[in-house]
Tab-separated table of C-alpha atoms in Angstrom:
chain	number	residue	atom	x	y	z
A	1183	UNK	CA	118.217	94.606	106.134
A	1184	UNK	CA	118.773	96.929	103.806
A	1185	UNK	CA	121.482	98.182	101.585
A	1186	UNK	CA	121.716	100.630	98.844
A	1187	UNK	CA	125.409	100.564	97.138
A	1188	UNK	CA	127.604	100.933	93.831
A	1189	UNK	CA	129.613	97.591	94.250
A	1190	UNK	CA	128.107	94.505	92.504
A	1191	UNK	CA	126.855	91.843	95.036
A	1192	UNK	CA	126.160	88.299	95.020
A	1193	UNK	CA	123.014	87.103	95.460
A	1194	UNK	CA	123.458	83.989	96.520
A	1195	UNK	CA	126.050	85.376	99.276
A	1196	UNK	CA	122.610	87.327	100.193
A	1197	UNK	CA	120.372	84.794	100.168
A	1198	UNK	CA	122.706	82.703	102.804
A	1199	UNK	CA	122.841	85.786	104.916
A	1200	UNK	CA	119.117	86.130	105.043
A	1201	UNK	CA	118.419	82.403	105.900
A	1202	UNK	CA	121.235	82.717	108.841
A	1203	UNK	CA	119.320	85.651	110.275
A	1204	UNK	CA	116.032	84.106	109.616
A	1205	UNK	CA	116.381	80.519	111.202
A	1206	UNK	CA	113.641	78.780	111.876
A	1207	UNK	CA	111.827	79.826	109.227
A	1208	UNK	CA	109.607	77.581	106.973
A	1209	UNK	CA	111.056	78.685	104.026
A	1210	UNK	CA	112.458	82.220	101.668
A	1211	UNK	CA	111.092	83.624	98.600
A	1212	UNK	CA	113.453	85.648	96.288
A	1213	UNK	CA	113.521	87.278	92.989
A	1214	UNK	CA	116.547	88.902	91.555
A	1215	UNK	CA	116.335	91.440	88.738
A	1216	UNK	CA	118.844	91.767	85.953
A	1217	UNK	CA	120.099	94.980	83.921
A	1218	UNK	CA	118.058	93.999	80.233
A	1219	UNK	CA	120.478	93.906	77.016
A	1220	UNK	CA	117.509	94.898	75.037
A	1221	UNK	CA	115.040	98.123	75.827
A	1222	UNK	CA	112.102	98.966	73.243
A	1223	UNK	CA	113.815	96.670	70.929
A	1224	UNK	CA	116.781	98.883	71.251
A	1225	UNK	CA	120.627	97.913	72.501
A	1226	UNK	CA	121.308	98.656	75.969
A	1227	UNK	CA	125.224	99.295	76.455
A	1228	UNK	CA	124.876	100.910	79.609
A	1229	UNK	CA	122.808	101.834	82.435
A	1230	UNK	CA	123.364	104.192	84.762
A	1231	UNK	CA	121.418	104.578	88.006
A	1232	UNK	CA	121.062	107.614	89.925
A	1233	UNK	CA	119.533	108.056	93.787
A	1234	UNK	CA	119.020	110.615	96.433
A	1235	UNK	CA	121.716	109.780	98.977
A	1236	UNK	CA	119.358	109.042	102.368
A	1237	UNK	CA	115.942	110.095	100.865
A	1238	UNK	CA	116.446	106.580	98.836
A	1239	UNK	CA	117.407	104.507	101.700
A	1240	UNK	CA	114.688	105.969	104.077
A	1241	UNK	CA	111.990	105.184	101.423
A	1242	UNK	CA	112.973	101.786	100.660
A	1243	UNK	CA	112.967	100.830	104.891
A	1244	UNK	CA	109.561	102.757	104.961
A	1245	UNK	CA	108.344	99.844	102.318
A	1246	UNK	CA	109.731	96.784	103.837
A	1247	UNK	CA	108.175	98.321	107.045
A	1248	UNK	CA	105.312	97.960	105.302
A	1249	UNK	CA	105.456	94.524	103.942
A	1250	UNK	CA	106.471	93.373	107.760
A	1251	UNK	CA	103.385	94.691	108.456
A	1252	UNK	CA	101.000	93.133	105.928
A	1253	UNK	CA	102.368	89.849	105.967
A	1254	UNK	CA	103.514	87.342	108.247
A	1255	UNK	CA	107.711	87.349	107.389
A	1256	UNK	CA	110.602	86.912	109.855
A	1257	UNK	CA	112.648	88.995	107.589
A	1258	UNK	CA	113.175	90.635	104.451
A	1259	UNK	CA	116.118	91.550	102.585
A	1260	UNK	CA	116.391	94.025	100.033
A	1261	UNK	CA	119.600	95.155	98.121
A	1262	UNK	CA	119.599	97.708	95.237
A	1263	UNK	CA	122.518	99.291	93.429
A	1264	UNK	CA	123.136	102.654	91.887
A	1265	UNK	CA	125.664	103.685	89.279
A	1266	UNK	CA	126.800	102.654	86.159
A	1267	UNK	CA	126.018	98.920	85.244
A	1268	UNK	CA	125.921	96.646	82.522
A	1269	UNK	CA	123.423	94.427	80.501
A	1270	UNK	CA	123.376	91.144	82.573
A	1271	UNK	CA	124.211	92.474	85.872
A	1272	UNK	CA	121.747	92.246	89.655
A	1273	UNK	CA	120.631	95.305	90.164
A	1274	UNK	CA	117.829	94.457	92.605
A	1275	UNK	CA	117.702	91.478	95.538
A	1276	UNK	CA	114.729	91.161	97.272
A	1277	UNK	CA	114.238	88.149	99.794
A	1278	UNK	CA	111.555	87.790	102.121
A	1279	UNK	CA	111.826	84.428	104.881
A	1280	UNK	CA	108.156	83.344	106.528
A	1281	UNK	CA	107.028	80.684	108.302
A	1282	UNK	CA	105.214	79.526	105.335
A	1283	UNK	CA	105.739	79.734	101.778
A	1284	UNK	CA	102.503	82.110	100.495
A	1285	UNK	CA	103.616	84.938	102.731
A	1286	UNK	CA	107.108	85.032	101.870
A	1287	UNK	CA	105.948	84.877	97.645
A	1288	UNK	CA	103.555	87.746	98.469
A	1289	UNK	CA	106.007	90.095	100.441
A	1290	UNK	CA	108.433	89.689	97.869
A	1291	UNK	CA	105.542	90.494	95.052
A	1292	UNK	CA	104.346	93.445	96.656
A	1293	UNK	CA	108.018	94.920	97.407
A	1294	UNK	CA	108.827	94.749	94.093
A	1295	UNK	CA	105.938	96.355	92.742
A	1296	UNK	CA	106.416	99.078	95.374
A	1297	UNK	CA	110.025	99.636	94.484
A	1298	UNK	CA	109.425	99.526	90.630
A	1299	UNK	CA	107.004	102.919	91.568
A	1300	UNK	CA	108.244	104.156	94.493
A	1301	UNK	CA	111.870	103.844	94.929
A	1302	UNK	CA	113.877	106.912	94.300
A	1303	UNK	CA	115.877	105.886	91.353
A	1304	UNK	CA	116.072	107.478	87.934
A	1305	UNK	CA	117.183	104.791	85.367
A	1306	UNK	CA	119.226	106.339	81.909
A	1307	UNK	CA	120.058	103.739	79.317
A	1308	UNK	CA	123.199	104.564	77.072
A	1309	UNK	CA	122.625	102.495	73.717
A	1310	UNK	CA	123.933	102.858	70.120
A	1311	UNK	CA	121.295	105.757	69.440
A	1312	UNK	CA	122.188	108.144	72.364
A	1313	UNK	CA	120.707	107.686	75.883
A	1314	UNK	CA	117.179	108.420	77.537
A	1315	UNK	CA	115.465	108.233	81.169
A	1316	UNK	CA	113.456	105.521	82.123
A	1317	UNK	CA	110.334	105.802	84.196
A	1318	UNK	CA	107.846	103.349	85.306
A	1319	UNK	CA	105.153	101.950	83.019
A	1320	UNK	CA	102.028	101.804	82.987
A	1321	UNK	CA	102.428	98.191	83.351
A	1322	UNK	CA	103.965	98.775	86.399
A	1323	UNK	CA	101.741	100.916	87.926
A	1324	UNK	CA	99.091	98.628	87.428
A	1325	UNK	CA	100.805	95.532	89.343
A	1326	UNK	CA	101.268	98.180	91.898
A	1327	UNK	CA	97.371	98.780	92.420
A	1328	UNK	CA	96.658	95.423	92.657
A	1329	UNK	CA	97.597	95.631	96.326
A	1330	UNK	CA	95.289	98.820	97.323
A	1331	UNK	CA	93.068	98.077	99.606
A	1332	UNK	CA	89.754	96.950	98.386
B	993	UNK	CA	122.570	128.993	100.807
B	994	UNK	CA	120.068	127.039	98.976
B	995	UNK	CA	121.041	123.774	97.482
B	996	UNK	CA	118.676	122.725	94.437
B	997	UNK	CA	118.862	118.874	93.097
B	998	UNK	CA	117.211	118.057	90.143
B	999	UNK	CA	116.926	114.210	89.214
B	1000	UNK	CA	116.180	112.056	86.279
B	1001	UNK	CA	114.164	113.758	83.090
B	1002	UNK	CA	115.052	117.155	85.205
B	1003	UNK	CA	118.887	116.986	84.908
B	1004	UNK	CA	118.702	117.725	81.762
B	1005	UNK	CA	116.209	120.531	81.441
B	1006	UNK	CA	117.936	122.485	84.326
B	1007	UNK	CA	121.487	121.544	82.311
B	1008	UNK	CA	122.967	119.687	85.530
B	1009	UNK	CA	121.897	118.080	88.784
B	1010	UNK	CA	122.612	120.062	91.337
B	1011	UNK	CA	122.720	124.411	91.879
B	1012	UNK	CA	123.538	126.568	94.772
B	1013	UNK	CA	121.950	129.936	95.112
B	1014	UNK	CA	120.652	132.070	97.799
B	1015	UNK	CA	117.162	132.368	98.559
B	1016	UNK	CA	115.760	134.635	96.123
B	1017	UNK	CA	113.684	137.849	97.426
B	1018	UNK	CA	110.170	137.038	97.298
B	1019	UNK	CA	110.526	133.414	96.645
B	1020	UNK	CA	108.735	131.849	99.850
B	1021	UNK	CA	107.845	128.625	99.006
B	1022	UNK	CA	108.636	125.503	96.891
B	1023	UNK	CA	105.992	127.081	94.093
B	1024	UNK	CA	107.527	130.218	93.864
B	1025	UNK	CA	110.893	128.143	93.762
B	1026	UNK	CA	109.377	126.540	90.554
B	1027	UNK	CA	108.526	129.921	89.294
B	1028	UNK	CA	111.779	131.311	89.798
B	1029	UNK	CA	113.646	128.556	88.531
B	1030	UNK	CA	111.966	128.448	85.169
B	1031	UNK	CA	111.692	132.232	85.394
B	1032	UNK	CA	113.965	132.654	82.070
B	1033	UNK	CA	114.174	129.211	80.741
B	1034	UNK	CA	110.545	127.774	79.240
B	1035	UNK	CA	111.652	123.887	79.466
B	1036	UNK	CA	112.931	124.195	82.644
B	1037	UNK	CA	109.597	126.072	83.834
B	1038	UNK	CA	107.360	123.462	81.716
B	1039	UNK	CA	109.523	120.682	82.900
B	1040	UNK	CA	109.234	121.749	86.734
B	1041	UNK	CA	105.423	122.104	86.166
B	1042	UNK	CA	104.255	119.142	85.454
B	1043	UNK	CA	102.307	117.406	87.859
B	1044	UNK	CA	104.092	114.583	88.596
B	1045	UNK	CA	107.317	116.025	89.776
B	1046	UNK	CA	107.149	116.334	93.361
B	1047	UNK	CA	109.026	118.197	95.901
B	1048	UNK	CA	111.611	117.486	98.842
B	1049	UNK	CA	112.925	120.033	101.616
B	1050	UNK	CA	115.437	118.904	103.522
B	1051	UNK	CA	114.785	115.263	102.455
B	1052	UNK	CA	111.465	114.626	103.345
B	1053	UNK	CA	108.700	114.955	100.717
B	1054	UNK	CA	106.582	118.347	100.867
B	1055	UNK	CA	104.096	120.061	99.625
B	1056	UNK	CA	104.273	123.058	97.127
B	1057	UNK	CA	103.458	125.652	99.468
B	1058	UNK	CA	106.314	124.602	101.905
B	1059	UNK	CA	107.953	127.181	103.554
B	1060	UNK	CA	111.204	127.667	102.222
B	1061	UNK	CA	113.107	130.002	105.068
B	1062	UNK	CA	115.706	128.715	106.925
B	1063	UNK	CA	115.982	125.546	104.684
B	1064	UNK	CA	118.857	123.537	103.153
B	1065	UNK	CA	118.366	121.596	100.417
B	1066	UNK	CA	115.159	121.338	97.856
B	1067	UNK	CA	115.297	118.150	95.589
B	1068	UNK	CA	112.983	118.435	92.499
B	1069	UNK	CA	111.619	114.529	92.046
B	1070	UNK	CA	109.846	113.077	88.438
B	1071	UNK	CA	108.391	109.376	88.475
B	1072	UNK	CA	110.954	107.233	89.502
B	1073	UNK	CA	112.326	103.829	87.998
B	1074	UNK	CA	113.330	101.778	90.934
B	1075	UNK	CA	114.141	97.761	90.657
């Protein structure tokens, strides 16, 4: 399942939902990530998320196609938002449920690292000192080529 | 009509996200839609350049020399920032 939307959600509320589809399972990996305060050692006030309406929905199924496919998971959740949002706040839920614990860790890994370089998002941080886009680091490109094939 | 999206970095060089024009005379294909774009404007033309901003007609991702005729919608994409 997956949802791109403005309104905050709960991950917890999420996490329930994916264990209630996923019964049976031996157990779900999740990692939730949080809007930073600080950027570059600069104040974040704001961040504001922007998407391609469709074109960022299909993308982010054609990845947790993927991840079904590479590893052995009974389901995966993933919920992003777009929008304005504030230091502190979920802005990404990824879950992945598997009969046993290493494949649901590695889908959720290697979703993230696919949606920190491929999801269509452009990130702009309002702070104290004007605003700027965000792209992904190198950092992040390199967690994202650890799962090439070899 | 032609609808043009520009996201991210790109917003700002083209001065907003989104233009509607008709499809120029002569302009073919999403390189020659560069071209034009930038035709009187050097950041916008630099900015649409580089080689990591890719292309999408009609939503799906395409190639520069993607035939432009008869299309709806060309989205101009920089490196993204998902999660």
């Amino acid at each position: 399942m997956i949802r791109v939307q403005a309104e905050p959600f709960d991950p917890g509320v999420e996490l329930a939902a994916l264990a209630a589809e996923a019964a049976g399972a031996g157990g779900i990996a999740s990692f939730v990530g949080l809007v930073r305060a600080r950027s570059d050692d600069a104040t974040v006030a704001r961040l504001e998320l922007i998407h391609y309406p469709g074109f960022t929905e299909r993308t982010i199924a054609a990845i947790a196609e993927d991840a079904r496919w590479r590893f052995p998971v009974r389901g995966v959740r993933i919920v992003h938002r777009h929008g304005p949002l504030a230091p502190g706040e979920p802005i990404v839920f990824v879950a992945a449920a598997a009969e046993h614990r290493r494949a649901a860790f590695d889908a959720v890994d290697y979703l993230m690292d696919r949606l920190k370089t491929e999801a269509p998002f452009w990130k702009r941080e309002h702070g104290p000192v004007g605003e700027r886009w965000i792209e992904a680091r190198d950092a992040d490109r390199a967690d994202r080529a650890r799962w090439e094939e070899g | 009509m032609l609808t043009v999206l520009f996201f991210g970095r790109l917003t700002d060089a083209a001065g907003s996200g989104e233009r509607r024009i008709p499809l120029p005379p002569g302009v073919a294909d999403v390189a020659a839609l560069r071209g034009w774009l930038g035709r009187d404007d050097p950041a916008l033309r630099d900015a649409l350049a580089a080689p990591d901003v890719r292309a999408a007609v009609d939503g799906a991702l395409a190639p520069d020399d993607a035939p432009l005729l008869g299309r709806e919608e060309v989205a101009f994409l920089p490196p993204v920032s998902g999660g």
